[in-house]
Amino acid sequence: MTLSATPSDDTRARVGFIGLGAMGGPVAARIAPHRDLLVFDRNPAAVARLTAHGARAASPEEIGAACDVVFISLPRTEDVWSVVRGPMGLAATLHPGAVVVDMTTGRPADDVELERTLGTRDIGYADAPVSGGPQSAAAGTLAIFVGAAEATLSRIRPVLDLISDRVLHVGQVGAGHTVKLVNNLMSACNRVATREAVAIAARSGVDLRACIDAVNQSSGRSYITEWTYPRFLLDDEPADQDFRLALMVKDVALALECAASAGVVTCMGTLTHEIMSAGVSELGADADINRLMTLSS
C-alpha cells in the first residue's frame, strides 16, 4: 500500500481521538494544545474535560470525515473493530492517505486484519499501545510501542512526539501489541512473585519497609518493589485507578494466546492468570491492580 503524500512534518494535520478513558483522556489532552483535535467518547464528562483543553466534540462519523490521523484508545480489540467497520465506520469515512492509530491493548493477529481492511481504501494503520499509568500519560513519559511501516510512522511521528518522548518503533504492524503483551505478562508475573516473596519476610517478623528498602538495593528489585510497595502499600496512598485488575487479566490472557500461537510453553504465565483471575473474584473486576498485593497468600 502506498499512502497519499503528506509531509511528515505537516503540523496542519487534523487529528481525531476516539476513547477518552483513564489513558485516552490524558493522552488526548497532550495533543489538544497543538493540533485541531476532534474527540469522541460515550461519557459526556470525558468529552467535556477535553473540550476544556481546546478540543472539539464530534461523532465518530464526523471524525472520520474530517481527520487525517485518528487515534483509538478503547478497552478491547472488539471495540476497535466496532469503530472501524460498518457503513459509517472509519474504514468507510476516512479519506485515502489518512492513518488509524490503535492504542488499545489488543491481539496482534487482529492488527493484520485491521491493516488489510483499511488498506483497501489506502488508509494507513499502526498499532501503538502504551505502558505507564495516567500520571505518565499526563507527564508525557509513556512508553509507546509502535508497530508500523516506515512510511506510516513518518506520517504519525509528529503527533506521537507530542504525546511522549519515548516513542519506540518495534517493528511492522502487530509488533507493537506483541511487545505490549510481553511487557504486561512480565509485569503480572513480577507482581505475583513479589507478593509471595514479601509475604515470607512479613510472616517471619521482618519489617516490611526494611525488607523492601533492602531488596531495592539488590538484584530482586523491580517496578513492583520500587513503585507499587512504597507508593500504595507502605505509605498507604489511595489507589487512583492506575489500572483495572480485570484489564490485566485480559492482557495476560492475550499474551497466553500469543504464546500458544508461537508454540511457547508459559507455565508461569498460566499460573499468574489463574491467581489474578482469583483476585478479580475476590476484589472485583474494577479493583485497582495495586490492590492485588494486599491479598493474603
PDB file of C-alpha atoms in Angstrom:
ATOM      1  CA  MET A   1       0.000   0.000   0.000  1.00  0.00           C
ATOM      2  CA  THR A   2       1.270   3.470  -0.889  1.00  0.00           C
ATOM      3  CA  LEU A   3      -0.048   6.273   1.286  1.00  0.00           C
ATOM      4  CA  SER A   4      -1.040   9.521  -0.331  1.00  0.00           C
ATOM      5  CA  ALA A   5       1.738  12.050   0.008  1.00  0.00           C
ATOM      6  CA  THR A   6       1.571  14.320   3.017  1.00  0.00           C
ATOM      7  CA  PRO A   7       4.688  15.963   4.512  1.00  0.00           C
ATOM      8  CA  SER A   8       5.794  14.108   7.656  1.00  0.00           C
ATOM      9  CA  ASP A   9       6.381  17.420   9.409  1.00  0.00           C
ATOM     10  CA  ASP A  10       2.938  18.829   8.496  1.00  0.00           C
ATOM     11  CA  THR A  11       1.619  20.459  11.669  1.00  0.00           C
ATOM     12  CA  ARG A  12      -1.695  21.248   9.984  1.00  0.00           C
ATOM     13  CA  ALA A  13      -2.961  17.649  10.085  1.00  0.00           C
ATOM     14  CA  ARG A  14      -6.342  17.392  11.791  1.00  0.00           C
ATOM     15  CA  VAL A  15      -6.357  14.730  14.499  1.00  0.00           C
ATOM     16  CA  GLY A  16      -9.224  12.664  15.867  1.00  0.00           C
ATOM     17  CA  PHE A  17      -9.302  10.774  19.153  1.00  0.00           C
ATOM     18  CA  ILE A  18     -11.899   8.102  19.993  1.00  0.00           C
ATOM     19  CA  GLY A  19     -11.893   6.826  23.585  1.00  0.00           C
ATOM     20  CA  LEU A  20     -11.161   9.283  26.390  1.00  0.00           C
ATOM     21  CA  GLY A  21     -10.927   6.971  29.380  1.00  0.00           C
ATOM     22  CA  ALA A  22      -8.243   6.681  32.052  1.00  0.00           C
ATOM     23  CA  MET A  23      -5.470   6.564  29.453  1.00  0.00           C
ATOM     24  CA  GLY A  24      -7.048   8.061  26.339  1.00  0.00           C
ATOM     25  CA  GLY A  25      -8.116  11.229  28.133  1.00  0.00           C
ATOM     26  CA  PRO A  26      -4.685  12.388  29.324  1.00  0.00           C
ATOM     27  CA  VAL A  27      -3.067  11.284  26.056  1.00  0.00           C
ATOM     28  CA  ALA A  28      -5.545  13.344  24.025  1.00  0.00           C
ATOM     29  CA  ALA A  29      -5.041  16.288  26.379  1.00  0.00           C
ATOM     30  CA  ARG A  30      -1.385  16.421  25.353  1.00  0.00           C
ATOM     31  CA  ILE A  31      -2.370  16.739  21.690  1.00  0.00           C
ATOM     32  CA  ALA A  32      -5.136  19.316  22.139  1.00  0.00           C
ATOM     33  CA  PRO A  33      -2.975  22.457  22.625  1.00  0.00           C
ATOM     34  CA  HIS A  34      -1.007  21.761  19.449  1.00  0.00           C
ATOM     35  CA  ARG A  35      -3.469  20.408  16.878  1.00  0.00           C
ATOM     36  CA  ASP A  36      -7.004  20.817  15.648  1.00  0.00           C
ATOM     37  CA  LEU A  37      -8.378  17.914  17.688  1.00  0.00           C
ATOM     38  CA  LEU A  38     -11.809  16.276  17.362  1.00  0.00           C
ATOM     39  CA  VAL A  39     -12.798  13.899  20.161  1.00  0.00           C
ATOM     40  CA  PHE A  40     -15.476  11.335  20.951  1.00  0.00           C
ATOM     41  CA  ASP A  41     -16.392   9.280  23.988  1.00  0.00           C
ATOM     42  CA  ARG A  42     -19.685   7.847  25.190  1.00  0.00           C
ATOM     43  CA  ASN A  43     -19.094   9.596  28.514  1.00  0.00           C
ATOM     44  CA  PRO A  44     -20.054  13.301  28.170  1.00  0.00           C
ATOM     45  CA  ALA A  45     -17.899  14.221  31.170  1.00  0.00           C
ATOM     46  CA  ALA A  46     -14.810  12.779  29.466  1.00  0.00           C
ATOM     47  CA  VAL A  47     -15.558  14.823  26.351  1.00  0.00           C
ATOM     48  CA  ALA A  48     -16.081  17.953  28.454  1.00  0.00           C
ATOM     49  CA  ARG A  49     -12.639  17.537  30.037  1.00  0.00           C
ATOM     50  CA  LEU A  50     -11.077  17.570  26.573  1.00  0.00           C
ATOM     51  CA  THR A  51     -13.103  20.466  25.227  1.00  0.00           C
ATOM     52  CA  ALA A  52     -11.799  22.423  28.205  1.00  0.00           C
ATOM     53  CA  HIS A  53      -8.323  21.822  26.714  1.00  0.00           C
ATOM     54  CA  GLY A  54      -9.414  23.218  23.360  1.00  0.00           C
ATOM     55  CA  ALA A  55     -10.605  20.047  21.598  1.00  0.00           C
ATOM     56  CA  ARG A  56     -13.942  19.903  19.746  1.00  0.00           C
ATOM     57  CA  ALA A  57     -16.620  17.289  20.359  1.00  0.00           C
ATOM     58  CA  ALA A  58     -17.590  15.229  17.314  1.00  0.00           C
ATOM     59  CA  SER A  59     -19.224  11.946  16.366  1.00  0.00           C
ATOM     60  CA  PRO A  60     -17.083   9.048  15.079  1.00  0.00           C
ATOM     61  CA  GLU A  61     -18.558   9.690  11.633  1.00  0.00           C
ATOM     62  CA  GLU A  62     -17.562  13.360  11.767  1.00  0.00           C
ATOM     63  CA  ILE A  63     -14.083  12.417  12.950  1.00  0.00           C
ATOM     64  CA  GLY A  64     -13.695  10.013  10.052  1.00  0.00           C
ATOM     65  CA  ALA A  65     -14.862  12.560   7.509  1.00  0.00           C
ATOM     66  CA  ALA A  66     -12.655  15.383   8.797  1.00  0.00           C
ATOM     67  CA  CYS A  67      -9.415  13.930  10.181  1.00  0.00           C
ATOM     68  CA  ASP A  68      -6.050  12.932   8.752  1.00  0.00           C
ATOM     69  CA  VAL A  69      -4.933  10.860  11.752  1.00  0.00           C
ATOM     70  CA  VAL A  70      -7.347   9.105  14.130  1.00  0.00           C
ATOM     71  CA  PHE A  71      -6.276   7.602  17.449  1.00  0.00           C
ATOM     72  CA  ILE A  72      -8.355   4.884  19.113  1.00  0.00           C
ATOM     73  CA  SER A  73      -7.971   4.073  22.828  1.00  0.00           C
ATOM     74  CA  LEU A  74     -10.613   1.570  23.938  1.00  0.00           C
ATOM     75  CA  PRO A  75     -10.713  -1.393  26.344  1.00  0.00           C
ATOM     76  CA  ARG A  76     -10.671  -4.239  23.790  1.00  0.00           C
ATOM     77  CA  THR A  77      -9.937  -5.090  20.181  1.00  0.00           C
ATOM     78  CA  GLU A  78     -13.617  -5.856  19.664  1.00  0.00           C
ATOM     79  CA  ASP A  79     -14.343  -2.213  20.456  1.00  0.00           C
ATOM     80  CA  VAL A  80     -11.819  -1.124  17.859  1.00  0.00           C
ATOM     81  CA  TRP A  81     -13.490  -3.244  15.193  1.00  0.00           C
ATOM     82  CA  SER A  82     -16.840  -1.650  16.022  1.00  0.00           C
ATOM     83  CA  VAL A  83     -15.339   1.769  15.304  1.00  0.00           C
ATOM     84  CA  VAL A  84     -13.640   0.682  12.075  1.00  0.00           C
ATOM     85  CA  ARG A  85     -16.350  -1.467  10.493  1.00  0.00           C
ATOM     86  CA  GLY A  86     -19.837  -0.590   9.365  1.00  0.00           C
ATOM     87  CA  PRO A  87     -21.326   1.793   6.794  1.00  0.00           C
ATOM     88  CA  MET A  88     -20.244   4.825   8.851  1.00  0.00           C
ATOM     89  CA  GLY A  89     -17.084   3.325  10.363  1.00  0.00           C
ATOM     90  CA  LEU A  90     -13.593   4.740   9.893  1.00  0.00           C
ATOM     91  CA  ALA A  91     -12.875   2.357   7.013  1.00  0.00           C
ATOM     92  CA  ALA A  92     -15.743   3.966   5.107  1.00  0.00           C
ATOM     93  CA  THR A  93     -15.438   7.606   6.184  1.00  0.00           C
ATOM     94  CA  LEU A  94     -11.683   8.365   6.281  1.00  0.00           C
ATOM     95  CA  HIS A  95     -10.076   9.758   3.145  1.00  0.00           C
ATOM     96  CA  PRO A  96      -7.301   7.858   1.325  1.00  0.00           C
ATOM     97  CA  GLY A  97      -3.952   8.646   2.908  1.00  0.00           C
ATOM     98  CA  ALA A  98      -5.360   9.011   6.415  1.00  0.00           C
ATOM     99  CA  VAL A  99      -3.965   6.853   9.237  1.00  0.00           C
ATOM    100  CA  VAL A 100      -5.640   4.974  12.094  1.00  0.00           C
ATOM    101  CA  VAL A 101      -3.508   4.540  15.234  1.00  0.00           C
ATOM    102  CA  ASP A 102      -4.736   1.886  17.675  1.00  0.00           C
ATOM    103  CA  MET A 103      -3.527   2.491  21.242  1.00  0.00           C
ATOM    104  CA  THR A 104      -5.765  -0.253  22.630  1.00  0.00           C
ATOM    105  CA  THR A 105      -4.032  -3.331  24.046  1.00  0.00           C
ATOM    106  CA  GLY A 106      -5.255  -5.994  21.646  1.00  0.00           C
ATOM    107  CA  ARG A 107      -4.441  -9.061  19.566  1.00  0.00           C
ATOM    108  CA  PRO A 108      -1.533  -8.823  17.124  1.00  0.00           C
ATOM    109  CA  ALA A 109      -3.418 -11.094  14.717  1.00  0.00           C
ATOM    110  CA  ASP A 110      -6.224  -8.525  14.555  1.00  0.00           C
ATOM    111  CA  ASP A 111      -3.717  -5.854  13.578  1.00  0.00           C
ATOM    112  CA  VAL A 112      -3.039  -7.690  10.329  1.00  0.00           C
ATOM    113  CA  GLU A 113      -6.758  -7.808   9.561  1.00  0.00           C
ATOM    114  CA  LEU A 114      -7.268  -4.167  10.504  1.00  0.00           C
ATOM    115  CA  GLU A 115      -4.380  -3.130   8.261  1.00  0.00           C
ATOM    116  CA  ARG A 116      -5.864  -5.144   5.392  1.00  0.00           C
ATOM    117  CA  THR A 117      -9.370  -3.770   5.923  1.00  0.00           C
ATOM    118  CA  LEU A 118      -8.200  -0.163   5.993  1.00  0.00           C
ATOM    119  CA  GLY A 119      -5.661  -0.717   3.243  1.00  0.00           C
ATOM    120  CA  THR A 120      -8.383  -1.461   0.696  1.00  0.00           C
ATOM    121  CA  ARG A 121      -9.086   2.309   0.778  1.00  0.00           C
ATOM    122  CA  ASP A 122      -5.429   3.363   1.007  1.00  0.00           C
ATOM    123  CA  ILE A 123      -5.797   4.148   4.733  1.00  0.00           C
ATOM    124  CA  GLY A 124      -2.733   3.500   6.867  1.00  0.00           C
ATOM    125  CA  TYR A 125      -2.709   1.625  10.177  1.00  0.00           C
ATOM    126  CA  ALA A 126      -0.389   1.428  13.169  1.00  0.00           C
ATOM    127  CA  ASP A 127      -0.668  -0.359  16.482  1.00  0.00           C
ATOM    128  CA  ALA A 128       0.749   1.848  19.224  1.00  0.00           C
ATOM    129  CA  PRO A 129      -0.143   0.561  22.711  1.00  0.00           C
ATOM    130  CA  VAL A 130       1.407   2.303  25.690  1.00  0.00           C
ATOM    131  CA  SER A 131       2.992   1.376  29.004  1.00  0.00           C
ATOM    132  CA  GLY A 132       2.622   3.597  32.051  1.00  0.00           C
ATOM    133  CA  GLY A 133      -0.319   4.879  34.068  1.00  0.00           C
ATOM    134  CA  PRO A 134      -2.424   8.032  33.764  1.00  0.00           C
ATOM    135  CA  GLN A 135       0.255  10.022  35.587  1.00  0.00           C
ATOM    136  CA  SER A 136       2.822   9.082  32.939  1.00  0.00           C
ATOM    137  CA  ALA A 137       0.319   9.911  30.216  1.00  0.00           C
ATOM    138  CA  ALA A 138      -0.215  13.385  31.649  1.00  0.00           C
ATOM    139  CA  ALA A 139       3.525  13.926  32.095  1.00  0.00           C
ATOM    140  CA  GLY A 140       4.400  12.779  28.578  1.00  0.00           C
ATOM    141  CA  THR A 141       6.586   9.889  29.734  1.00  0.00           C
ATOM    142  CA  LEU A 142       4.612   6.903  28.449  1.00  0.00           C
ATOM    143  CA  ALA A 143       6.470   4.217  26.544  1.00  0.00           C
ATOM    144  CA  ILE A 144       4.727   3.903  23.163  1.00  0.00           C
ATOM    145  CA  PHE A 145       5.344   0.621  21.321  1.00  0.00           C
ATOM    146  CA  VAL A 146       4.732   1.283  17.632  1.00  0.00           C
ATOM    147  CA  GLY A 147       4.156  -1.415  15.034  1.00  0.00           C
ATOM    148  CA  ALA A 148       4.010   0.217  11.615  1.00  0.00           C
ATOM    149  CA  ALA A 149       5.584   0.533   8.205  1.00  0.00           C
ATOM    150  CA  GLU A 150       8.221   3.269   7.993  1.00  0.00           C
ATOM    151  CA  ALA A 151       6.035   5.404   5.724  1.00  0.00           C
ATOM    152  CA  THR A 152       3.135   5.212   8.172  1.00  0.00           C
ATOM    153  CA  LEU A 153       5.369   6.000  11.132  1.00  0.00           C
ATOM    154  CA  SER A 154       6.690   9.110   9.383  1.00  0.00           C
ATOM    155  CA  ARG A 155       3.102  10.328   8.986  1.00  0.00           C
ATOM    156  CA  ILE A 156       2.171   9.927  12.642  1.00  0.00           C
ATOM    157  CA  ARG A 157       5.508  10.588  14.329  1.00  0.00           C
ATOM    158  CA  PRO A 158       4.941  14.338  14.805  1.00  0.00           C
ATOM    159  CA  VAL A 159       1.755  13.624  16.771  1.00  0.00           C
ATOM    160  CA  LEU A 160       3.307  10.762  18.736  1.00  0.00           C
ATOM    161  CA  ASP A 161       6.114  13.104  19.774  1.00  0.00           C
ATOM    162  CA  LEU A 162       3.503  15.410  21.309  1.00  0.00           C
ATOM    163  CA  ILE A 163       2.303  12.515  23.452  1.00  0.00           C
ATOM    164  CA  SER A 164       5.647  11.261  24.752  1.00  0.00           C
ATOM    165  CA  ASP A 165       9.397  11.458  24.282  1.00  0.00           C
ATOM    166  CA  ARG A 166       9.589   7.648  24.478  1.00  0.00           C
ATOM    167  CA  VAL A 167       8.294   6.541  21.065  1.00  0.00           C
ATOM    168  CA  LEU A 168       9.720   3.091  20.302  1.00  0.00           C
ATOM    169  CA  HIS A 169       9.377   1.673  16.787  1.00  0.00           C
ATOM    170  CA  VAL A 170       9.490  -2.072  17.480  1.00  0.00           C
ATOM    171  CA  GLY A 171       8.652  -3.450  14.027  1.00  0.00           C
ATOM    172  CA  GLN A 172       5.909  -3.879  11.477  1.00  0.00           C
ATOM    173  CA  VAL A 173       2.158  -3.905  12.177  1.00  0.00           C
ATOM    174  CA  GLY A 174       1.411  -6.260  15.089  1.00  0.00           C
ATOM    175  CA  ALA A 175       4.813  -5.870  16.727  1.00  0.00           C
ATOM    176  CA  GLY A 176       3.591  -3.075  18.995  1.00  0.00           C
ATOM    177  CA  HIS A 177       0.867  -5.198  20.508  1.00  0.00           C
ATOM    178  CA  THR A 178       3.195  -8.188  20.790  1.00  0.00           C
ATOM    179  CA  VAL A 179       5.730  -6.178  22.790  1.00  0.00           C
ATOM    180  CA  LYS A 180       2.985  -4.671  24.966  1.00  0.00           C
ATOM    181  CA  LEU A 181       1.596  -8.114  25.807  1.00  0.00           C
ATOM    182  CA  VAL A 182       5.077  -9.434  26.581  1.00  0.00           C
ATOM    183  CA  ASN A 183       5.650  -6.430  28.852  1.00  0.00           C
ATOM    184  CA  ASN A 184       2.359  -6.899  30.684  1.00  0.00           C
ATOM    185  CA  LEU A 185       2.896 -10.638  31.089  1.00  0.00           C
ATOM    186  CA  MET A 186       6.264  -9.959  32.701  1.00  0.00           C
ATOM    187  CA  SER A 187       4.746  -7.238  34.895  1.00  0.00           C
ATOM    188  CA  ALA A 188       1.933  -9.527  36.023  1.00  0.00           C
ATOM    189  CA  CYS A 189       4.292 -12.381  36.844  1.00  0.00           C
ATOM    190  CA  ASN A 190       6.509  -9.957  38.802  1.00  0.00           C
ATOM    191  CA  ARG A 191       3.518  -8.823  40.849  1.00  0.00           C
ATOM    192  CA  VAL A 192       2.525 -12.334  41.806  1.00  0.00           C
ATOM    193  CA  ALA A 193       6.094 -13.455  42.579  1.00  0.00           C
ATOM    194  CA  THR A 194       6.852 -10.320  44.623  1.00  0.00           C
ATOM    195  CA  ARG A 195       3.650 -10.661  46.623  1.00  0.00           C
ATOM    196  CA  GLU A 196       4.544 -14.219  47.605  1.00  0.00           C
ATOM    197  CA  ALA A 197       8.181 -13.444  48.379  1.00  0.00           C
ATOM    198  CA  VAL A 198       7.424 -10.397  50.521  1.00  0.00           C
ATOM    199  CA  ALA A 199       4.872 -12.438  52.480  1.00  0.00           C
ATOM    200  CA  ILE A 200       7.730 -14.684  53.626  1.00  0.00           C
ATOM    201  CA  ALA A 201       9.538 -11.740  55.176  1.00  0.00           C
ATOM    202  CA  ALA A 202       6.397 -10.295  56.747  1.00  0.00           C
ATOM    203  CA  ARG A 203       5.361 -13.576  58.345  1.00  0.00           C
ATOM    204  CA  SER A 204       8.913 -14.154  59.557  1.00  0.00           C
ATOM    205  CA  GLY A 205       8.803 -10.959  61.588  1.00  0.00           C
ATOM    206  CA  VAL A 206      10.880  -8.754  59.260  1.00  0.00           C
ATOM    207  CA  ASP A 207       9.755  -5.142  58.994  1.00  0.00           C
ATOM    208  CA  LEU A 208       8.145  -4.744  55.565  1.00  0.00           C
ATOM    209  CA  ARG A 209       9.717  -1.366  54.820  1.00  0.00           C
ATOM    210  CA  ALA A 210      13.164  -2.633  55.786  1.00  0.00           C
ATOM    211  CA  CYS A 211      12.678  -5.620  53.511  1.00  0.00           C
ATOM    212  CA  ILE A 212      11.587  -3.521  50.520  1.00  0.00           C
ATOM    213  CA  ASP A 213      14.392  -0.998  51.070  1.00  0.00           C
ATOM    214  CA  ALA A 214      16.930  -3.835  51.110  1.00  0.00           C
ATOM    215  CA  VAL A 215      15.520  -5.524  48.013  1.00  0.00           C
ATOM    216  CA  ASN A 216      15.581  -2.226  46.136  1.00  0.00           C
ATOM    217  CA  GLN A 217      19.365  -2.158  46.636  1.00  0.00           C
ATOM    218  CA  SER A 218      19.684  -5.742  45.454  1.00  0.00           C
ATOM    219  CA  SER A 219      19.052  -7.984  42.469  1.00  0.00           C
ATOM    220  CA  GLY A 220      15.416  -8.716  43.355  1.00  0.00           C
ATOM    221  CA  ARG A 221      14.266  -5.152  42.767  1.00  0.00           C
ATOM    222  CA  SER A 222      11.573  -4.407  40.197  1.00  0.00           C
ATOM    223  CA  TYR A 223       8.914  -1.843  39.323  1.00  0.00           C
ATOM    224  CA  ILE A 224       6.732  -3.522  41.950  1.00  0.00           C
ATOM    225  CA  THR A 225       9.233  -3.010  44.786  1.00  0.00           C
ATOM    226  CA  GLU A 226      10.421   0.399  43.623  1.00  0.00           C
ATOM    227  CA  TRP A 227       6.991   1.879  42.870  1.00  0.00           C
ATOM    228  CA  THR A 228       3.987  -0.169  43.972  1.00  0.00           C
ATOM    229  CA  TYR A 229       5.069  -1.016  47.520  1.00  0.00           C
ATOM    230  CA  PRO A 230       6.458   2.408  48.505  1.00  0.00           C
ATOM    231  CA  ARG A 231       3.560   4.319  46.996  1.00  0.00           C
ATOM    232  CA  PHE A 232       0.451   2.246  47.540  1.00  0.00           C
ATOM    233  CA  LEU A 233       1.278  -0.121  50.387  1.00  0.00           C
ATOM    234  CA  LEU A 234       3.981   1.211  52.695  1.00  0.00           C
ATOM    235  CA  ASP A 235       2.677   4.798  52.578  1.00  0.00           C
ATOM    236  CA  ASP A 236      -0.934   3.718  52.024  1.00  0.00           C
ATOM    237  CA  GLU A 237      -1.571   6.253  49.285  1.00  0.00           C
ATOM    238  CA  PRO A 238      -5.064   5.709  47.864  1.00  0.00           C
ATOM    239  CA  ALA A 239      -5.017   3.916  44.530  1.00  0.00           C
ATOM    240  CA  ASP A 240      -6.368   6.097  41.734  1.00  0.00           C
ATOM    241  CA  GLN A 241      -7.404   3.555  39.132  1.00  0.00           C
ATOM    242  CA  ASP A 242      -3.858   3.208  37.857  1.00  0.00           C
ATOM    243  CA  PHE A 243      -5.024   0.078  36.007  1.00  0.00           C
ATOM    244  CA  ARG A 244      -8.058  -2.139  36.483  1.00  0.00           C
ATOM    245  CA  LEU A 245      -7.351  -5.696  37.606  1.00  0.00           C
ATOM    246  CA  ALA A 246      -9.753  -7.154  35.037  1.00  0.00           C
ATOM    247  CA  LEU A 247      -7.841  -5.439  32.232  1.00  0.00           C
ATOM    248  CA  MET A 248      -4.580  -7.030  33.371  1.00  0.00           C
ATOM    249  CA  VAL A 249      -6.284 -10.432  33.417  1.00  0.00           C
ATOM    250  CA  LYS A 250      -7.417  -9.730  29.852  1.00  0.00           C
ATOM    251  CA  ASP A 251      -3.898  -8.737  28.789  1.00  0.00           C
ATOM    252  CA  VAL A 252      -2.354 -11.838  30.333  1.00  0.00           C
ATOM    253  CA  ALA A 253      -4.920 -13.996  28.524  1.00  0.00           C
ATOM    254  CA  LEU A 254      -3.997 -12.299  25.231  1.00  0.00           C
ATOM    255  CA  ALA A 255      -0.307 -12.891  25.935  1.00  0.00           C
ATOM    256  CA  LEU A 256      -1.042 -16.569  26.521  1.00  0.00           C
ATOM    257  CA  GLU A 257      -2.859 -16.672  23.177  1.00  0.00           C
ATOM    258  CA  CYS A 258       0.258 -15.284  21.513  1.00  0.00           C
ATOM    259  CA  ALA A 259       2.393 -17.836  23.331  1.00  0.00           C
ATOM    260  CA  ALA A 260       0.202 -20.671  22.103  1.00  0.00           C
ATOM    261  CA  SER A 261       0.393 -19.373  18.527  1.00  0.00           C
ATOM    262  CA  ALA A 262       4.192 -19.177  18.802  1.00  0.00           C
ATOM    263  CA  GLY A 263       4.469 -22.635  20.375  1.00  0.00           C
ATOM    264  CA  VAL A 264       5.873 -21.284  23.652  1.00  0.00           C
ATOM    265  CA  VAL A 265       5.030 -23.053  26.916  1.00  0.00           C
ATOM    266  CA  THR A 266       4.114 -20.482  29.607  1.00  0.00           C
ATOM    267  CA  CYS A 267       3.863 -22.258  32.953  1.00  0.00           C
ATOM    268  CA  MET A 268       4.408 -19.084  34.999  1.00  0.00           C
ATOM    269  CA  GLY A 269       2.084 -17.074  32.801  1.00  0.00           C
ATOM    270  CA  THR A 270      -0.704 -19.621  33.102  1.00  0.00           C
ATOM    271  CA  LEU A 271      -0.392 -19.735  36.893  1.00  0.00           C
ATOM    272  CA  THR A 272      -0.308 -15.939  37.060  1.00  0.00           C
ATOM    273  CA  HIS A 273      -3.516 -15.781  35.032  1.00  0.00           C
ATOM    274  CA  GLU A 274      -5.189 -18.170  37.476  1.00  0.00           C
ATOM    275  CA  ILE A 275      -4.045 -16.182  40.515  1.00  0.00           C
ATOM    276  CA  MET A 276      -5.127 -12.848  39.035  1.00  0.00           C
ATOM    277  CA  SER A 277      -8.476 -14.279  37.969  1.00  0.00           C
ATOM    278  CA  ALA A 278      -8.990 -15.357  41.579  1.00  0.00           C
ATOM    279  CA  GLY A 279      -8.123 -11.787  42.585  1.00  0.00           C
ATOM    280  CA  VAL A 280     -10.908 -10.488  40.351  1.00  0.00           C
ATOM    281  CA  SER A 281     -13.346 -12.862  42.080  1.00  0.00           C
ATOM    282  CA  GLU A 282     -12.281 -11.566  45.500  1.00  0.00           C
ATOM    283  CA  LEU A 283     -11.713  -7.858  44.809  1.00  0.00           C
ATOM    284  CA  GLY A 284     -13.981  -7.233  41.821  1.00  0.00           C
ATOM    285  CA  ALA A 285     -13.249  -6.528  38.173  1.00  0.00           C
ATOM    286  CA  ASP A 286     -12.895  -2.772  38.730  1.00  0.00           C
ATOM    287  CA  ALA A 287     -10.378  -3.088  41.571  1.00  0.00           C
ATOM    288  CA  ASP A 288      -7.083  -1.285  41.010  1.00  0.00           C
ATOM    289  CA  ILE A 289      -4.274  -3.672  40.060  1.00  0.00           C
ATOM    290  CA  ASN A 290      -2.213  -2.495  43.030  1.00  0.00           C
ATOM    291  CA  ARG A 291      -4.797  -3.906  45.447  1.00  0.00           C
ATOM    292  CA  LEU A 292      -3.856  -7.391  44.336  1.00  0.00           C
ATOM    293  CA  MET A 293      -0.779  -7.030  46.520  1.00  0.00           C
ATOM    294  CA  THR A 294      -2.933  -6.710  49.643  1.00  0.00           C
ATOM    295  CA  LEU A 295      -4.448 -10.186  49.342  1.00  0.00           C
ATOM    296  CA  SER A 296      -3.208 -12.717  51.853  1.00  0.00           C
ATOM    297  CA  SER A 297      -1.113 -15.545  50.412  1.00  0.00           C
TER     298      SER A 297
END
